[in-house]
Coordinates of C-alpha atoms and ligand atoms in Angstrom, one line a residue:
M1384 CA -28.5 -79.7 -34.8
I1385 CA -30.7 -82.5 -33.5
A1386 CA -28.1 -85.2 -33.2
H1387 CA -25.9 -83.4 -30.8
R1388 CA -28.8 -82.2 -28.7
F1389 CA -29.5 -85.7 -27.5
R1390 CA -26.1 -87.2 -27.8
A1391 CA -23.4 -87.2 -25.1
P1392 CA -25.1 -86.1 -21.9
F1393 CA -27.1 -89.3 -21.6
L1394 CA -23.9 -91.3 -21.2
T1395 CA -22.9 -88.9 -18.4
V1396 CA -26.1 -89.8 -16.6
L1397 CA -25.4 -93.5 -16.8
A1398 CA -21.8 -93.1 -15.7
T1399 CA -22.9 -91.6 -12.4
V1400 CA -25.1 -94.6 -11.5
V1401 CA -23.8 -96.1 -8.3
A1402 CA -25.1 -98.2 -5.5
A1403 CA -26.5 -96.2 -2.6
P1404 CA -24.6 -96.4 0.7
S1405 CA -27.6 -96.0 3.0
V1406 CA -28.9 -99.0 4.9
H1407 CA -32.5 -98.4 5.9
P1408 CA -35.6 -99.0 3.8
T1409 CA -37.8 -95.9 3.3
P1410 CA -40.0 -95.7 6.4
G1411 CA -43.6 -94.8 6.6
I1412 CA -44.5 -94.5 2.9
S1413 CA -46.8 -96.9 1.3
V1414 CA -48.4 -96.4 -2.1
S1415 CA -51.1 -98.6 -3.5
L1416 CA -50.2 -99.6 -7.0
Q1417 CA -53.2 -98.5 -9.1
A1418 CA -51.6 -99.3 -12.4
Q1419 CA -49.2 -102.2 -12.7
R1420 CA -46.8 -101.6 -15.4
A1421 CA -46.7 -104.0 -18.2
P1422 CA -43.6 -106.2 -18.8
I1423 CA -41.2 -104.8 -21.4
A1424 CA -41.1 -106.7 -24.6
P1425 CA -37.7 -107.7 -26.1
S1426 CA -38.4 -105.3 -29.0
V1427 CA -38.6 -102.4 -26.6
R1428 CA -35.6 -103.3 -24.5
S1429 CA -33.1 -101.7 -26.8
F1430 CA -34.6 -98.3 -25.9
V1431 CA -34.5 -98.8 -22.1
R1432 CA -31.7 -97.7 -19.9
V1433 CA -33.2 -97.8 -16.4
D1434 CA -35.4 -100.8 -15.5
T1435 CA -35.2 -101.6 -11.8
N1436 CA -37.7 -101.8 -9.0
V1437 CA -36.3 -99.1 -6.8
F1438 CA -34.2 -96.2 -7.9
A1439 CA -33.4 -92.6 -6.7
L1440 CA -32.7 -89.5 -8.7
T1441 CA -30.5 -87.4 -6.5
N1442 CA -29.3 -83.8 -6.3
V1443 CA -31.8 -82.9 -9.0
R1444 CA -33.8 -79.7 -9.5
V1445 CA -37.5 -80.6 -9.3
I1446 CA -40.1 -78.7 -11.4
D1447 CA -43.2 -80.4 -10.1
G1448 CA -45.7 -79.3 -12.7
T1449 CA -48.0 -77.5 -10.3
G1450 CA -46.6 -74.1 -11.2
A1451 CA -44.7 -74.0 -7.8
A1452 CA -41.1 -72.7 -7.9
A1453 CA -38.4 -75.2 -8.7
R1454 CA -36.7 -76.9 -5.7
E1455 CA -33.0 -77.5 -5.8
R1456 CA -31.0 -80.6 -4.7
Q1457 CA -33.9 -82.9 -4.3
T1458 CA -34.1 -86.7 -4.3
V1459 CA -37.0 -88.5 -6.0
L1460 CA -37.4 -92.1 -4.9
V1461 CA -39.2 -94.4 -7.2
R1462 CA -40.5 -97.9 -6.4
D1463 CA -42.4 -100.2 -8.7
G1464 CA -43.0 -97.4 -11.2
N1465 CA -44.4 -95.0 -8.6
I1466 CA -43.0 -92.0 -6.8
V1467 CA -42.7 -92.9 -3.1
A1468 CA -40.7 -90.0 -1.8
V1469 CA -39.6 -86.5 -2.8
G1470 CA -37.5 -84.2 -0.6
A1471 CA -34.2 -82.5 -0.1
T1472 CA -31.3 -84.8 -0.8
G1473 CA -30.1 -86.1 2.6
T1474 CA -33.6 -86.1 4.1
V1475 CA -34.9 -88.9 1.9
T1476 CA -33.6 -92.3 2.9
V1477 CA -32.6 -94.3 -0.2
P1478 CA -32.9 -98.1 0.5
A1479 CA -29.7 -100.2 0.4
G1480 CA -29.0 -101.5 -3.0
A1481 CA -31.2 -99.1 -4.8
Q1482 CA -29.9 -97.7 -8.0
T1483 CA -29.0 -94.0 -7.6
I1484 CA -28.7 -91.6 -10.5
D1485 CA -26.9 -88.4 -9.6
L1486 CA -28.5 -85.5 -11.5
A1487 CA -26.6 -82.5 -10.1
G1488 CA -27.1 -79.5 -12.3
K1489 CA -30.0 -81.2 -14.1
S1490 CA -33.8 -80.8 -13.8
V1491 CA -36.7 -83.2 -13.7
M1492 CA -40.2 -82.3 -14.7
P1493 CA -43.4 -84.4 -15.2
G1494 CA -43.8 -86.1 -18.5
M1495 CA -45.8 -83.9 -20.8
V1496 CA -49.5 -84.5 -21.2
M1497 CA -50.3 -83.2 -24.7
V1498 CA -53.9 -83.2 -26.1
H1499 CA -53.8 -82.4 -29.8
E1500 CA -51.4 -85.0 -31.2
H1501 CA -51.7 -87.1 -34.4
L1502 CA -50.3 -90.3 -35.8
F1503 CA -50.5 -89.4 -39.5
Y1504 CA -49.1 -87.2 -42.2
P1505 CA -50.7 -86.6 -45.6
T1506 CA -49.2 -88.9 -48.3
G1507 CA -51.1 -87.2 -51.1
P1508 CA -53.9 -84.7 -51.6
G1509 CA -56.5 -85.5 -49.0
V1510 CA -54.9 -88.9 -48.1
Y1511 CA -53.3 -89.5 -44.8
G1512 CA -50.8 -92.3 -44.0
N1513 CA -50.5 -94.0 -40.7
L1514 CA -47.2 -93.0 -39.1
A1515 CA -48.1 -94.3 -35.6
E1516 CA -44.8 -96.4 -35.4
S1517 CA -42.4 -93.5 -35.8
F1518 CA -44.5 -90.8 -34.2
S1519 CA -45.1 -92.7 -31.0
R1520 CA -41.3 -93.1 -30.6
L1521 CA -40.7 -89.4 -31.3
Y1522 CA -43.3 -88.3 -28.8
L1523 CA -41.8 -90.3 -26.1
A1524 CA -38.3 -89.2 -27.0
G1525 CA -39.4 -85.5 -26.8
G1526 CA -40.7 -86.0 -23.2
V1527 CA -44.4 -86.8 -23.9
T1528 CA -45.6 -89.6 -21.6
S1529 CA -49.4 -89.1 -22.1
M1530 CA -51.2 -87.8 -25.1
R1531 CA -54.6 -87.6 -26.7
T1532 CA -54.8 -88.0 -30.5
G1533 CA -56.8 -85.0 -31.7
G1534 CA -58.6 -86.8 -34.5
N1535 CA -58.1 -90.2 -36.2
M1536 CA -57.7 -90.8 -39.9
N1537 CA -56.8 -94.5 -39.7
G1538 CA -59.7 -96.2 -38.0
Y1539 CA -58.3 -99.0 -35.8
G1540 CA -54.8 -97.7 -36.2
D1541 CA -54.8 -95.3 -33.3
L1542 CA -56.5 -97.8 -31.1
S1543 CA -54.1 -100.6 -31.9
I1544 CA -50.9 -98.7 -31.2
A1545 CA -52.4 -97.3 -27.9
A1546 CA -53.2 -100.9 -26.9
A1547 CA -49.8 -102.2 -28.0
I1548 CA -48.0 -99.5 -26.0
A1549 CA -50.1 -100.3 -23.0
R1550 CA -49.2 -104.0 -23.2
G1551 CA -45.5 -103.0 -23.3
E1552 CA -45.0 -104.3 -26.8
K1553 CA -44.0 -100.9 -28.3
P1554 CA -42.3 -97.8 -26.9
G1555 CA -44.4 -94.7 -26.7
P1556 CA -46.6 -92.6 -24.5
W1557 CA -49.9 -93.6 -22.9
I1558 CA -52.5 -92.7 -25.6
D1559 CA -56.0 -91.5 -25.3
A1560 CA -57.1 -92.7 -28.7
T1561 CA -59.8 -90.7 -30.5
A1562 CA -62.3 -92.3 -32.7
P1563 CA -62.4 -91.4 -36.4
Y1564 CA -63.7 -87.8 -36.7
L1565 CA -67.3 -86.9 -36.3
D1566 CA -68.1 -84.9 -39.4
A1567 CA -70.8 -84.3 -41.9
A1568 CA -70.4 -84.2 -45.6
G1569 CA -68.4 -81.3 -47.0
T1570 CA -64.8 -81.7 -45.8
G1571 CA -63.9 -83.8 -48.7
L1572 CA -61.6 -86.2 -47.0
G1573 CA -62.0 -89.8 -48.2
Q1574 CA -60.9 -91.4 -44.9
L1575 CA -63.8 -89.7 -43.0
H1576 CA -67.3 -91.0 -42.6
A1577 CA -70.0 -88.4 -43.4
L1578 CA -72.6 -88.4 -40.7
K1579 CA -76.1 -88.6 -42.2
D1580 CA -78.2 -87.6 -39.1
T1581 CA -78.2 -87.5 -35.4
A1582 CA -78.9 -91.3 -35.1
D1583 CA -75.7 -91.8 -37.2
A1584 CA -73.8 -89.6 -34.8
R1585 CA -75.0 -91.7 -31.8
R1586 CA -74.1 -94.9 -33.7
H1587 CA -70.7 -93.7 -34.5
V1588 CA -69.9 -92.8 -30.9
N1589 CA -71.1 -96.1 -29.5
F1590 CA -69.5 -98.2 -32.2
W1591 CA -66.1 -96.6 -31.7
A1592 CA -66.4 -96.6 -27.9
D1593 CA -67.1 -100.3 -28.1
A1594 CA -64.0 -100.7 -30.3
G1595 CA -61.8 -99.1 -27.7
A1596 CA -61.8 -95.4 -28.6
T1597 CA -61.5 -93.3 -25.4
S1598 CA -62.4 -89.8 -26.8
F1599 CA -64.0 -88.1 -29.7
K1600 CA -63.5 -85.2 -32.0
A1601 CA -66.1 -83.2 -33.9
Y1602 CA -65.0 -81.6 -37.2
M1603 CA -65.8 -78.7 -39.4
N1604 CA -69.1 -79.6 -40.9
I1605 CA -71.0 -81.3 -38.1
S1606 CA -74.4 -79.8 -37.3
R1607 CA -75.4 -78.5 -33.9
D1608 CA -77.8 -81.4 -33.4
Q1609 CA -75.3 -84.0 -34.4
L1610 CA -72.8 -82.5 -32.0
R1611 CA -75.3 -82.4 -29.2
V1612 CA -76.3 -86.1 -29.7
A1613 CA -72.6 -87.1 -30.0
A1614 CA -71.7 -85.3 -26.8
D1615 CA -74.5 -86.9 -25.0
A1616 CA -73.6 -90.4 -26.2
A1617 CA -69.9 -89.8 -25.3
H1618 CA -70.8 -88.5 -21.8
K1619 CA -73.1 -91.5 -21.2
R1620 CA -69.9 -93.7 -21.8
G1621 CA -67.9 -91.5 -19.4
L1622 CA -65.9 -90.1 -22.4
K1623 CA -65.2 -86.6 -23.6
I1624 CA -65.6 -84.8 -26.9
T1625 CA -63.6 -82.0 -28.4
G1626 CA -63.9 -80.2 -31.7
H1627 CA -62.2 -78.3 -34.5
L1628 CA -65.3 -76.4 -35.5
C1629 CA -66.5 -74.2 -38.3
S1630 CA -70.2 -75.0 -38.9
V1631 CA -70.9 -74.6 -35.1
T1632 CA -69.8 -71.6 -33.2
Y1633 CA -68.0 -71.8 -29.9
R1634 CA -71.0 -70.5 -28.0
E1635 CA -73.3 -73.1 -29.7
A1636 CA -70.8 -75.9 -29.0
A1637 CA -70.6 -75.0 -25.3
E1638 CA -74.4 -75.1 -25.2
A1639 CA -74.4 -78.5 -27.1
G1640 CA -72.2 -80.0 -24.3
I1641 CA -68.7 -80.0 -25.9
D1642 CA -65.8 -80.5 -23.4
N1643 CA -63.0 -78.8 -25.4
L1644 CA -62.3 -76.6 -28.3
E1645 CA -59.2 -77.0 -30.5
H1646 CA -56.9 -74.4 -32.0
G1647 CA -57.3 -71.8 -29.4
F1648 CA -59.7 -69.1 -30.8
L1649 CA -58.6 -69.4 -34.4
A1650 CA -61.5 -71.9 -35.3
M1651 CA -64.0 -69.6 -33.7
N1652 CA -66.8 -68.6 -36.1
D1653 CA -68.9 -66.6 -33.6
F1654 CA -68.0 -63.3 -35.2
V1655 CA -68.5 -64.2 -38.8
P1656 CA -71.0 -61.8 -40.3
N1657 CA -74.3 -63.4 -41.5
K1658 CA -73.1 -66.8 -40.4
R1659 CA -75.7 -69.5 -41.4
P1660 CA -76.4 -72.0 -38.7
D1661 CA -74.9 -75.5 -39.2
V1662 CA -72.9 -74.3 -42.2
C1663 CA -69.1 -73.8 -42.5
S1664 CA -69.6 -70.6 -44.4
A1665 CA -66.4 -68.8 -43.8
R1666 CA -63.6 -71.1 -44.9
G1667 CA -60.4 -70.0 -46.4
G1668 CA -59.4 -67.4 -43.8
A1669 CA -62.6 -65.3 -43.7
A1670 CA -63.3 -66.4 -40.1
Q1671 CA -59.7 -65.8 -39.2
Q1672 CA -59.9 -62.2 -40.4
T1673 CA -62.7 -61.7 -37.9
V1674 CA -60.6 -63.2 -35.1
A1675 CA -57.6 -61.1 -36.2
A1676 CA -59.7 -58.0 -35.6
L1677 CA -60.8 -58.9 -32.1
D1678 CA -59.7 -57.2 -28.9
P1679 CA -59.1 -59.7 -26.1
A1680 CA -60.1 -57.1 -23.6
S1681 CA -63.4 -56.2 -25.3
A1682 CA -66.8 -57.0 -23.8
E1683 CA -67.7 -59.3 -26.7
V1684 CA -64.6 -61.4 -26.2
R1685 CA -65.0 -61.4 -22.4
A1686 CA -68.6 -62.7 -22.9
I1687 CA -67.3 -65.6 -25.0
F1688 CA -64.7 -66.4 -22.4
A1689 CA -67.4 -66.3 -19.7
A1690 CA -69.7 -68.6 -21.6
L1691 CA -66.9 -71.2 -22.0
I1692 CA -65.7 -70.9 -18.4
E1693 CA -69.3 -71.2 -17.1
R1694 CA -69.7 -74.5 -19.0
R1695 CA -66.2 -75.7 -18.1
V1696 CA -65.1 -75.9 -21.7
A1697 CA -61.3 -76.3 -22.0
V1698 CA -59.5 -74.6 -24.9
T1699 CA -56.5 -76.3 -26.6
S1700 CA -53.6 -74.1 -27.6
T1701 CA -52.0 -75.3 -30.9
L1702 CA -49.6 -72.4 -31.5
T1703 CA -47.0 -74.7 -33.0
I1704 CA -49.0 -75.4 -36.2
F1705 CA -50.0 -71.7 -36.6
E1706 CA -46.3 -70.7 -36.3
T1707 CA -45.6 -72.7 -39.4
F1708 CA -48.1 -70.6 -41.4
T1709 CA -46.6 -67.3 -40.1
P1710 CA -43.9 -65.5 -42.1
G1711 CA -40.6 -64.9 -40.4
R1712 CA -40.7 -67.7 -37.9
P1713 CA -38.0 -70.4 -37.5
L1714 CA -38.0 -73.7 -39.4
P1715 CA -39.5 -76.5 -37.2
A1716 CA -37.0 -78.7 -35.4
G1717 CA -36.5 -82.3 -36.4
L1718 CA -37.0 -82.1 -40.2
D1719 CA -33.7 -84.0 -40.7
L1720 CA -35.5 -87.1 -39.4
L1721 CA -38.0 -87.1 -42.3
I1722 CA -37.8 -89.0 -45.6
P1723 CA -36.1 -86.7 -48.1
Q1724 CA -39.2 -85.9 -50.1
L1725 CA -41.0 -84.6 -47.0
Q1726 CA -38.0 -82.7 -45.8
T1727 CA -37.7 -80.9 -49.1
Q1728 CA -41.4 -80.2 -49.3
F1729 CA -41.6 -78.7 -45.8
E1730 CA -38.5 -76.6 -46.3
G1731 CA -39.9 -75.3 -49.6
R1732 CA -43.2 -74.4 -47.9
H1733 CA -41.3 -72.6 -45.1
A1734 CA -39.4 -70.6 -47.7
A1735 CA -42.6 -69.7 -49.6
T1736 CA -44.3 -68.7 -46.3
A1737 CA -41.3 -66.5 -45.5
Q1738 CA -41.9 -64.6 -48.8
S1739 CA -45.5 -63.7 -48.1
T1740 CA -46.3 -60.1 -47.5
T1741 CA -50.0 -60.5 -47.3
S1742 CA -50.5 -63.4 -44.9
V1743 CA -53.2 -62.9 -42.3
Y1744 CA -51.0 -64.8 -39.8
T1745 CA -48.7 -61.8 -39.4
R1746 CA -51.5 -60.3 -37.4
L1747 CA -53.3 -63.5 -36.4
F1748 CA -50.5 -65.4 -34.8
P1749 CA -49.8 -62.7 -32.1
K1750 CA -53.6 -62.4 -31.7
A1751 CA -53.9 -66.1 -31.1
M1752 CA -51.3 -65.8 -28.3
A1753 CA -53.0 -62.8 -26.8
M1754 CA -56.5 -64.5 -26.8
E1755 CA -55.2 -67.7 -25.2
Y1756 CA -53.3 -65.7 -22.5
A1757 CA -56.4 -63.6 -21.8
F1758 CA -58.6 -66.7 -21.6
A1759 CA -56.4 -68.4 -19.1
K1760 CA -56.0 -65.3 -17.0
A1761 CA -59.8 -64.9 -17.0
G1762 CA -60.0 -68.3 -15.4
G1763 CA -60.3 -70.5 -18.4
T1764 CA -58.8 -74.0 -18.7
L1765 CA -56.0 -73.9 -21.3
I1766 CA -54.4 -77.1 -22.4
V1767 CA -51.9 -77.6 -25.1
G1768 CA -51.1 -79.8 -28.1
T1769 CA -49.2 -79.5 -31.3
D1770 CA -51.2 -80.8 -34.4
P1771 CA -48.4 -82.4 -36.4
T1772 CA -50.5 -83.3 -39.5
G1773 CA -47.9 -82.3 -42.1
G1774 CA -49.5 -78.9 -42.7
G1775 CA -46.3 -77.1 -41.8
G1776 CA -43.8 -79.7 -41.2
L1777 CA -44.1 -80.2 -37.4
V1778 CA -42.2 -83.3 -36.1
P1779 CA -43.7 -84.9 -33.0
G1780 CA -41.7 -84.6 -29.8
Y1781 CA -39.8 -81.5 -31.1
S1782 CA -43.2 -79.9 -31.6
N1783 CA -44.2 -80.5 -28.0
Q1784 CA -41.0 -78.8 -26.7
R1785 CA -41.7 -75.9 -29.1
A1786 CA -45.3 -75.6 -27.8
L1787 CA -44.0 -74.8 -24.3
E1788 CA -41.6 -72.2 -25.7
L1789 CA -44.5 -70.6 -27.6
L1790 CA -46.7 -70.4 -24.4
V1791 CA -43.8 -68.5 -22.8
E1792 CA -43.7 -66.2 -25.8
A1793 CA -47.4 -65.7 -25.4
G1794 CA -46.8 -64.3 -21.9
F1795 CA -46.9 -67.2 -19.5
T1796 CA -44.0 -67.8 -17.2
P1797 CA -42.0 -70.9 -17.9
L1798 CA -43.5 -72.6 -14.7
E1799 CA -47.0 -71.7 -16.0
A1800 CA -46.2 -73.1 -19.5
I1801 CA -44.9 -76.3 -18.0
R1802 CA -48.1 -76.6 -15.8
I1803 CA -50.3 -76.1 -18.9
G1804 CA -48.3 -78.9 -20.7
T1805 CA -48.4 -81.3 -17.7
L1806 CA -51.0 -80.9 -14.9
N1807 CA -53.6 -79.1 -17.0
G1808 CA -53.6 -81.8 -19.6
A1809 CA -53.7 -84.6 -16.9
T1810 CA -56.6 -82.8 -15.2
Y1811 CA -58.6 -82.5 -18.4
L1812 CA -58.0 -86.2 -19.2
G1813 CA -59.2 -87.2 -15.7
R1814 CA -55.7 -88.7 -14.9
A1815 CA -54.3 -86.1 -12.5
A1816 CA -54.4 -88.6 -9.6
R1817 CA -51.8 -90.6 -11.4
V1818 CA -49.8 -88.3 -13.7
G1819 CA -49.1 -84.6 -14.5
T1820 CA -47.1 -83.7 -11.4
I1821 CA -44.1 -84.9 -9.4
A1822 CA -45.6 -86.0 -6.1
V1823 CA -45.7 -89.0 -3.8
G1824 CA -48.2 -91.5 -5.0
K1825 CA -48.0 -90.5 -8.7
Q1826 CA -46.7 -92.6 -11.5
A1827 CA -43.0 -92.0 -12.2
D1828 CA -43.5 -90.2 -15.6
L1829 CA -40.5 -87.9 -15.6
V1830 CA -38.4 -86.0 -18.0
V1831 CA -34.7 -85.5 -17.2
I1832 CA -33.4 -82.2 -18.7
D1833 CA -29.9 -80.8 -18.9
G1834 CA -30.4 -77.2 -17.8
N1835 CA -33.2 -75.3 -16.1
P1836 CA -36.4 -74.9 -18.1
A1837 CA -37.9 -73.0 -15.1
A1838 CA -35.5 -70.2 -15.9
R1839 CA -35.0 -70.8 -19.7
I1840 CA -37.8 -72.6 -21.3
R1841 CA -35.7 -73.5 -24.3
D1842 CA -33.8 -76.0 -22.1
V1843 CA -36.8 -78.3 -22.5
R1844 CA -35.1 -79.3 -25.8
N1845 CA -32.3 -80.9 -23.8
V1846 CA -34.1 -84.1 -22.9
Q1847 CA -31.7 -86.7 -21.6
M1848 CA -34.0 -89.4 -20.3
V1849 CA -37.7 -90.0 -20.2
F1850 CA -39.2 -92.2 -17.5
K1851 CA -42.6 -93.7 -18.1
Q1852 CA -44.0 -95.7 -15.2
G1853 CA -40.5 -95.8 -13.8
V1854 CA -38.9 -97.2 -16.9
G1855 CA -36.1 -94.9 -18.3
Y1856 CA -36.0 -94.6 -22.1
D1857 CA -33.1 -93.2 -24.1
P1858 CA -34.3 -90.4 -26.4
A1859 CA -31.3 -90.7 -28.6
A1860 CA -31.9 -94.4 -29.3
L1861 CA -35.6 -93.7 -30.0
I1862 CA -34.8 -91.0 -32.5
E1863 CA -32.0 -92.9 -34.2
S1864 CA -34.4 -95.8 -34.7
V1865 CA -36.6 -93.8 -37.1
K1866 CA -34.1 -91.3 -38.6
G1867 CA -34.7 -90.8 -42.3
R1868 CA -37.8 -92.9 -42.2
V1869 CA -40.4 -90.6 -40.7
G1870 CA -43.0 -90.3 -43.4
L1871 CA -43.0 -94.0 -44.3
Y1872 CA -44.3 -95.6 -41.2
Ligands
LIG987 ZN1 -55.4 -81.7 -35.7

């Protein structure tokens, strides 16, 4: 199923590359190069299919990421990694000698900007292995050109691969690398530091910011005071902090200065009866029962939305991971890339989930969708990520395409879903001046798709080429390079 999805069409694209007949250089457009792209290392070259200073995508449907309607038969002109012209084919002058790629019948959308990604899977109970090498390739192959890791289990691992990709030494998306989780004792994961007090929280933030971490994530047992101090320390460095919370409610976290909340509203403990402050007292689904019972249109829910909107707290949709816990949903795509042990494990878990007649997710999954939709329509900032931590067998790249499909299932139009997965993420990360839409002056982070995801979101699965800073990568080659080895490295 996966192999044919990425296979032949890419060659068709290459076959249509011809020299352009026009003679004039593009007039009147100058773009300052804010980010010089790094040279491509020999080890990365085998994945690159387009690497030229000036090229044009012609006759292509442009889905620009703003939510605006798709525009047919456009030309996108790229120079030195930046978009320098976009317009109807025939109105944009393509310089003599520029490479042109005729994409008639195909679409181009911005590279996805995903904000709850990971570079690890569990390799044993409570132990997480660093899979940065394979995951970063799969993210890029799936159309993700920017991502934030939503929590770090491997110390310098996330920081190192982010830096190696930025230097052009490895293929992968631009990565906002989180520091190791900010958590207090109680989670029971041996790769996490347990914060002792607020001074420890401040030290943790400053230590990892000095080491190169560019964002932070609070976890389930942090105290309100530790969160407040960590948020303050991060903000002093110009960095943001998100959280997968339990001990701290959403309202308390907003008051403590958090920037973002993970997992939609399924980690919300605000409605847990007799909740004790600073204690994760409703683990094991008890808090989720309270969320499953909520009415998104009720006054109590609207008050929570208003509190988050007033303090400009973004909410991250991670429907992909919750889908894997829900009976009756399809098996995640891409499992055939995993090592056999993991593939068997995930398929077995899916079969077991399918048998459940008592799972809270039967009610909770549609409620998660309804809450996220209502929050966005109330004016909240919704961003999206996929959380591939091995919980349900999500495979990076494929998971990101699925995330957009699930946003459409939640009620968003395909154009709205694409905007959430591109511009909204870029805006949250403070990078919207450079990425997140297809517009003159932006970096050429582009996904070429066979089909029309503005009409059929499922077409986002048909990725044919992924441009990052104007370099075109072959998704099939990236995927083939890790096939059967995802789970090892
Ligand atoms: Zn996560």
